[in-house]
Coordinates of C-alpha atoms and ligand atoms in Angstrom, one line a residue:
X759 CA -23.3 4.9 -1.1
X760 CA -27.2 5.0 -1.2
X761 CA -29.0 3.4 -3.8
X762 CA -32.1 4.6 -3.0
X763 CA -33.0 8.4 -2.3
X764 CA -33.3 10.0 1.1
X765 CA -37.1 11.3 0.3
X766 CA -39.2 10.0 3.5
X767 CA -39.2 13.3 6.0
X768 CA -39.4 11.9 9.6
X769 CA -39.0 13.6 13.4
X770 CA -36.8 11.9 15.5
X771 CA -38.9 11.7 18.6
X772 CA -36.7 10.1 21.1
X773 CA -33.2 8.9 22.0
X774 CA -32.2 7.0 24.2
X775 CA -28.1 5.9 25.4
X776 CA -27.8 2.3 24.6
X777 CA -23.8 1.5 25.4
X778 CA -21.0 3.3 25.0
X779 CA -20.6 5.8 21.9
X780 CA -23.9 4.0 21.0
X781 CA -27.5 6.3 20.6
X782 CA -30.8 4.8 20.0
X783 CA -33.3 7.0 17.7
X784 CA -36.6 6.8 17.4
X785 CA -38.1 8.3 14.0
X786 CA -41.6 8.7 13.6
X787 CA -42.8 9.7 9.9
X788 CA -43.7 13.6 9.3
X789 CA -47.5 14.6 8.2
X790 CA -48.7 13.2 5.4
X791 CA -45.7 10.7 5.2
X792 CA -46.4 6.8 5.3
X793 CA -43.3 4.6 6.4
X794 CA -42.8 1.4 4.4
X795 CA -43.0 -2.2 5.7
X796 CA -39.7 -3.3 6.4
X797 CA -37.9 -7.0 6.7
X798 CA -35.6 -8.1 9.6
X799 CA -32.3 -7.1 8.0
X800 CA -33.2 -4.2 6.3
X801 CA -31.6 -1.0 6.5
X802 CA -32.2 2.4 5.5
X803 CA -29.9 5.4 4.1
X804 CA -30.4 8.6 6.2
X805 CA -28.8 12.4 4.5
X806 CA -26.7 13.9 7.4
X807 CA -25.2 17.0 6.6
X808 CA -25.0 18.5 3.9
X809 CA -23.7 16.2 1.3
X810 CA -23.4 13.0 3.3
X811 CA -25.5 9.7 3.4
X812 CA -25.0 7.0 6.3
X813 CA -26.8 3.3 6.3
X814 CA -27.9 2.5 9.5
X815 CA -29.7 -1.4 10.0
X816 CA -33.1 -0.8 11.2
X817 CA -33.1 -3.0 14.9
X818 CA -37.1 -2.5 15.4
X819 CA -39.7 -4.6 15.1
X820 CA -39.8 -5.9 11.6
X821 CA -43.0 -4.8 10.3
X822 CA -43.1 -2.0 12.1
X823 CA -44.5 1.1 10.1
X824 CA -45.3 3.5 12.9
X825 CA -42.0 4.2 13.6
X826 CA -38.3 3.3 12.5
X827 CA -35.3 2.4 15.1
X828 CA -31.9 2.5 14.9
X829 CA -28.7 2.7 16.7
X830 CA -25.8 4.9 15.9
X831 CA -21.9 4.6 17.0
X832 CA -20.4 7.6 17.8
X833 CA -17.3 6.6 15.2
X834 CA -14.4 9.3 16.7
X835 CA -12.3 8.3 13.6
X836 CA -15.4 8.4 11.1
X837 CA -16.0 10.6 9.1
X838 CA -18.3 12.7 10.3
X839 CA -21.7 10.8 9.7
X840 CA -21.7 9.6 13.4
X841 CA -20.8 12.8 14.8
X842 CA -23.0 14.6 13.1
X843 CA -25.8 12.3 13.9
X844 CA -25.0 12.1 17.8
X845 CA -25.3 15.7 18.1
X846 CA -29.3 15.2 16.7
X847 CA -32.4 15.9 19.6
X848 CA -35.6 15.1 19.8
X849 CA -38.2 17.1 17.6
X850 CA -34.8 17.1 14.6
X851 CA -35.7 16.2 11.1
X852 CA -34.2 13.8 8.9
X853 CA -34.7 12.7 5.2
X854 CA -34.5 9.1 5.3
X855 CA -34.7 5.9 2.4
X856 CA -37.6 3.7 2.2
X857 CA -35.9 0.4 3.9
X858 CA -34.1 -2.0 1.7
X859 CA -32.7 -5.2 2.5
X860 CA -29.2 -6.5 1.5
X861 CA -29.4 -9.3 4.1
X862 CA -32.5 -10.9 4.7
X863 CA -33.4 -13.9 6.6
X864 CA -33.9 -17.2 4.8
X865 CA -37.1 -17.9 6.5
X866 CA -37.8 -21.6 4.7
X867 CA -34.5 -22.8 6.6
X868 CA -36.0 -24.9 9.4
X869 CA -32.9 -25.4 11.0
X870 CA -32.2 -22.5 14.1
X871 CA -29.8 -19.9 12.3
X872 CA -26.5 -18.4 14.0
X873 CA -26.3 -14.8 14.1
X874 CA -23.0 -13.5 14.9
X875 CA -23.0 -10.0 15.9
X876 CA -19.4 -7.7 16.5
X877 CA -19.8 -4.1 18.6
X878 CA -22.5 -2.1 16.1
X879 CA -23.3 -5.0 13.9
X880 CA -25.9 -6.0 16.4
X881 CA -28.7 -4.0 14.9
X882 CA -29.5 -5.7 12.0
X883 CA -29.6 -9.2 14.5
X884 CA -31.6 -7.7 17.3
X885 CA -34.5 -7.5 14.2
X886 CA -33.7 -10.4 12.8
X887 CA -34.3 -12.3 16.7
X888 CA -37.3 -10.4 17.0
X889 CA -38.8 -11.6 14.0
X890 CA -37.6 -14.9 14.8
X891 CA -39.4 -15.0 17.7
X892 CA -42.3 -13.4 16.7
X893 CA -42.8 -16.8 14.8
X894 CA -41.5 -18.8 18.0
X895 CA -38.3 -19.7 16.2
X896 CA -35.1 -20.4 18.2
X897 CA -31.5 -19.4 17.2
X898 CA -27.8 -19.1 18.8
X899 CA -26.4 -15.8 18.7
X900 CA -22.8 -14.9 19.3
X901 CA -22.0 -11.6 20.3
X902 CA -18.6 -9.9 20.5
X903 CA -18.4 -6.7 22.3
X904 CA -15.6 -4.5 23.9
X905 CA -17.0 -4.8 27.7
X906 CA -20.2 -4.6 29.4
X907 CA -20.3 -0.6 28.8
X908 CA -19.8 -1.1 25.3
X909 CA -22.8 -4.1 24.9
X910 CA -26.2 -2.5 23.5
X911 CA -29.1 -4.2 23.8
X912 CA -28.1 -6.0 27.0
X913 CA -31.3 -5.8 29.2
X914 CA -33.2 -7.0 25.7
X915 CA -30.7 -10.1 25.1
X916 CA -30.5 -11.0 29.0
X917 CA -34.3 -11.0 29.1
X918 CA -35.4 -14.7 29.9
X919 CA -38.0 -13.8 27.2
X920 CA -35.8 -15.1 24.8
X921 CA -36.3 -18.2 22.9
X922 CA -32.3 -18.6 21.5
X923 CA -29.0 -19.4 23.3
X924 CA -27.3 -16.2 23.5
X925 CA -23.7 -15.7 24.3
X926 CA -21.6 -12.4 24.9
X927 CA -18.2 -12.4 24.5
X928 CA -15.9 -9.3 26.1
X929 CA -12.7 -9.0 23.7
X930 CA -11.8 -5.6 25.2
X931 CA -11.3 -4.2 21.7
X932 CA -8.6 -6.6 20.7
X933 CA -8.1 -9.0 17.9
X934 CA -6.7 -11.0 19.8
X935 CA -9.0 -11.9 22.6
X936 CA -11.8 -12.2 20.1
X937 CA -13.1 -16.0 20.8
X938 CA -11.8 -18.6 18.3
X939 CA -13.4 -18.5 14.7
X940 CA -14.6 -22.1 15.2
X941 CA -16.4 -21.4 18.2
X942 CA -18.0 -17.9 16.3
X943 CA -19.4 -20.5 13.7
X944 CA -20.2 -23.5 15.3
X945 CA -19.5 -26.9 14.0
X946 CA -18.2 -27.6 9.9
X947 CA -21.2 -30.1 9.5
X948 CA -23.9 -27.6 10.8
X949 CA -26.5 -26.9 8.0
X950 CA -28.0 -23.8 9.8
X951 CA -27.8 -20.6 7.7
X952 CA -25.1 -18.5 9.6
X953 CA -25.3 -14.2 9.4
X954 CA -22.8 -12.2 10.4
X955 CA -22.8 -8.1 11.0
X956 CA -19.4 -6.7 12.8
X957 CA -16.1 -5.2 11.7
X958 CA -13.5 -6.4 8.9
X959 CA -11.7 -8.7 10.8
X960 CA -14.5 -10.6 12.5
X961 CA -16.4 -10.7 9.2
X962 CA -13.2 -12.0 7.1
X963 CA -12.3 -14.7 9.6
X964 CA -15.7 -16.1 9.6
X965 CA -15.7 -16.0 5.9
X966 CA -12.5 -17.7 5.8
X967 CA -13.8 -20.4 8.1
X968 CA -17.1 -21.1 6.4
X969 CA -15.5 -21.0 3.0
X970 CA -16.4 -25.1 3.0
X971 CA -20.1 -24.4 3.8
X972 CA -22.7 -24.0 1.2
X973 CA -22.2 -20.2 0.3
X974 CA -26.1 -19.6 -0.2
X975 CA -26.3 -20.7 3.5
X976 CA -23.2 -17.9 5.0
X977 CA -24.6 -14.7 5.0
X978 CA -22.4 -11.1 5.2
X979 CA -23.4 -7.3 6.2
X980 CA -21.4 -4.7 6.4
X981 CA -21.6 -0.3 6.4
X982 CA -18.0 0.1 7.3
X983 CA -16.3 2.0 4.6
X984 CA -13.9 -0.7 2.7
X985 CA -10.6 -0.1 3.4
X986 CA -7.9 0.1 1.2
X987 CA -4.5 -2.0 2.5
X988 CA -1.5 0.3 3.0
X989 CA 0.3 -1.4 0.2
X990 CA -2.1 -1.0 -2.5
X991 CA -0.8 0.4 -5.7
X992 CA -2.5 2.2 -8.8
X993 CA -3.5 0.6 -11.6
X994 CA -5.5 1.2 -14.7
X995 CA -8.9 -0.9 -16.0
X996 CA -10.1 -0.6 -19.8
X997 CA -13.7 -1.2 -20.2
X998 CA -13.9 -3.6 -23.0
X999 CA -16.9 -2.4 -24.9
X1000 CA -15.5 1.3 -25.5
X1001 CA -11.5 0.4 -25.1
X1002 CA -11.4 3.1 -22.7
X1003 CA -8.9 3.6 -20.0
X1004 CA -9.6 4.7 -16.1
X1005 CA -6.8 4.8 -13.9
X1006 CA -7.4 3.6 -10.6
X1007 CA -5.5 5.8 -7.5
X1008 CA -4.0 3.2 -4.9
X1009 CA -6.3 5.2 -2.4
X1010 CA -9.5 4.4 -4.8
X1011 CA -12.1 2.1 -5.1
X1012 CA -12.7 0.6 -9.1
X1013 CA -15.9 1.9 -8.4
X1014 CA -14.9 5.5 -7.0
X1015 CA -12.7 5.1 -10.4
X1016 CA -15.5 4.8 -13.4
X1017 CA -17.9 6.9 -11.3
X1018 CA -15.3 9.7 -11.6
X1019 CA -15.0 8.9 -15.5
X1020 CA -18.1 9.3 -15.3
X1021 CA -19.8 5.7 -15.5
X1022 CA -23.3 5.3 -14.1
X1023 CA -23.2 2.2 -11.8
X1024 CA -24.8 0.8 -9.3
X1025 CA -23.7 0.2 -5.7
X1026 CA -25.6 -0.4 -2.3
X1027 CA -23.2 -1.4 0.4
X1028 CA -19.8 -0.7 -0.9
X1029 CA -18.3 -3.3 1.3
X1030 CA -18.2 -6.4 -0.7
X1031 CA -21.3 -7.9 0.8
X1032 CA -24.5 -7.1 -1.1
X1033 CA -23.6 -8.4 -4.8
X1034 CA -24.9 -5.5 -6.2
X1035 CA -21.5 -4.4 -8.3
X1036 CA -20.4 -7.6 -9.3
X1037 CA -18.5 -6.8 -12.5
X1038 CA -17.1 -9.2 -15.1
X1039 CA -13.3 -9.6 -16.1
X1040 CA -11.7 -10.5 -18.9
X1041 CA -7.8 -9.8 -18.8
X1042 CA -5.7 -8.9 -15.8
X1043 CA -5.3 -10.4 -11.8
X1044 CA -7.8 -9.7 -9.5
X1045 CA -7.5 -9.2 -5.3
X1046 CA -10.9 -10.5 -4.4
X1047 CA -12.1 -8.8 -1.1
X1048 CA -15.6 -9.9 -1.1
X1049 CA -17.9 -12.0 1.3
X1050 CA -20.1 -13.3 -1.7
X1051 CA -18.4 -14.5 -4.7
X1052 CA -17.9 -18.8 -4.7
X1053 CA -14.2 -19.9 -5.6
X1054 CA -15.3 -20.5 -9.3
X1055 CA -17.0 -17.1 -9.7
X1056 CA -13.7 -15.2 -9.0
X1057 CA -11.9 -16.5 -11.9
X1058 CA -14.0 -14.4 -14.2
X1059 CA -16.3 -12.1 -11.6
X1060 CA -15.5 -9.5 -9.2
X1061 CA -17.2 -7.1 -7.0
X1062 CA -15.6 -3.6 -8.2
X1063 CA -16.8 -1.9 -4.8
X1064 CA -13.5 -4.1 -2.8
X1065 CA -11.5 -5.6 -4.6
X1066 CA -8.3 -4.4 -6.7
X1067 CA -6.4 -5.5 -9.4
X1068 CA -2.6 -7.0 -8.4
X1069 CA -1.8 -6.5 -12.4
X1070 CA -1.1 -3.5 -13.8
X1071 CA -4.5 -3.3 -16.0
X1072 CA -7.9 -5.2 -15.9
X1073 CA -10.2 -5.9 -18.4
X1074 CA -13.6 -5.3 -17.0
X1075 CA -16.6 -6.6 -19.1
X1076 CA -18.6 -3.3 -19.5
Ligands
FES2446 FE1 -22.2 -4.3 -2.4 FE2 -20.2 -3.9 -4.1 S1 -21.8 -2.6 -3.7 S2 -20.7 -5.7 -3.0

């Protein structure tokens, strides 16, 4: 997934338990290292294990280049990142990214933005209130979490220190409970730039109820691994400048595809948020499972990362 090597050596020199399944660690840099400047959104890759690479949001305070923070799920069903990471002590090492920022705060909007956090997605919107309030800005944040025990950052956002209307939701886990989608985004005719860091579902119903809003105003992050829908078949793409053929497993990303044939592309988030793949198409029907691409963009662009063909071939403009 990483875009941007692992090659910043840091210590993690504390932890601390934040919720439920959900660590806080502190990094400080190693000798000789110098930790970059970071923006409130920004994330950095970190190489757990042997072979594996894990973003994690940074939740500090933006700026910050003494030391880096973030917050880590214990994902049970994962695979393996979390696990690995969780079983990390003080005084550990870790080969981290320089930050980079896929969702960054549009700081000329003068207008108090919404944040919408779900369970882990709060770390990217605890920095982005600090660094709103660091300028003296106000906000509404929504917050969906499973329970109390599962709510990080809950002596921070139930500070009176804040300067934004902040409002947890419980949804015990379930769809179903979640609050409606029209509450989660406030009113149709509000102007205020809206960001939005949870799982799938949250992040596809507020998609689907902002898709009347200004899309340079509606604002997507996501680390989960996309995941492929139980009925998705295979299906072959030809790239257009060489005529080549890739098939395309019903278990495999486009992008997992042409990497394996060997195509050199580039990626950040893998979960139809950043932009970063967006791919041309010139034959074939596309599924689009992004959070970026307008209505008239999806008729000849699609982000290769997500979304699959529902025709038997594509036509990708490579
Ligand atoms: Fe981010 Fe595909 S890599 S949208």
């Amino acid at each position: 997934m990483a875009s941007i090597p692992p090659d910043l050596l840091v210590t993690i020199a504390h932890t601390r338990n934040l919720a439920a399944d959900i660590t806080e660690f502190v990094l400080v840099p190693a000798a000789g290292v110098r930790l970059p400047d970071f923006t409130a959104g920004a994330h950095i890759d970190v190489a757990v294990g042997e072979d594996q690479v894990r973003s994690y949001s940074l939740c500090g305070e933006p700026g910050e280049t003494g030391h880096y923070t973030i917050a880590v799920q214990h994902e049970a069903a994962g695979r393996g990142g979390s696990r690995l990471m969780h079983r990390l002590v003080p005084g550990a090492t870790l080969m981290i990214s320089p930050p980079a920022n896929d969702f960054p705060l549009d700081e000329a909007s003068p207008l108090p933005p919404r944040l919408i956090a779900g369970g882990i997605g709060v770390t990217p919107i605890i920095a982005m209130i600090r660094r709103l309030e660091s300028r003296g800005r106000s906000y509404s944040m929504i917050y969906l979490s499973r329970s109390s025990r599962h709510t990080a950052f809950s002596d921070f956002l139930e500070s009176p220190d804040r300067l934004g209307t902040i409002r947890i939701h419980h949804d015990g886990g379930e769809t179903a409970k979640m609050l409606p989608v029209d509450e989660i985004v406030g009113p149709r005719t509000d102007a205020a730039h809206l960001y939005c860091c949870g799982p799938e579902a949250l992040m596809k119903a507020v998609r689907a109820a902002t898709r009347d809003r200004d899309p340079g105003t509606v604002h997507f992050e996501s680390f989960a691994p996309a995941t492929v829908a139980d009925d998705a078949f295979e299906f072959s793409v030809e790239i257009a400048s060489t005529g080549e053929v890739v098939g395309v497993a019903a278990d495999q990303s486009i992008l997992d595809a042409l990497r394996a044939a060997g195509l050199d592309l580039d990626s950040s988030c893998e979960a139809g948020t950043c932009g970063t793949c967006q791919t041309g198409y010139l034959e074939g029907d596309v599924a689009h499972e992004d959070y970026v691409l307008l209505d008239d963009e999806r008729a000849h662009q699609m982000m290769i990362c997500v979304s699959r063909a529902v025709s038997k071939r594509l036509k990708l403009d490579l």
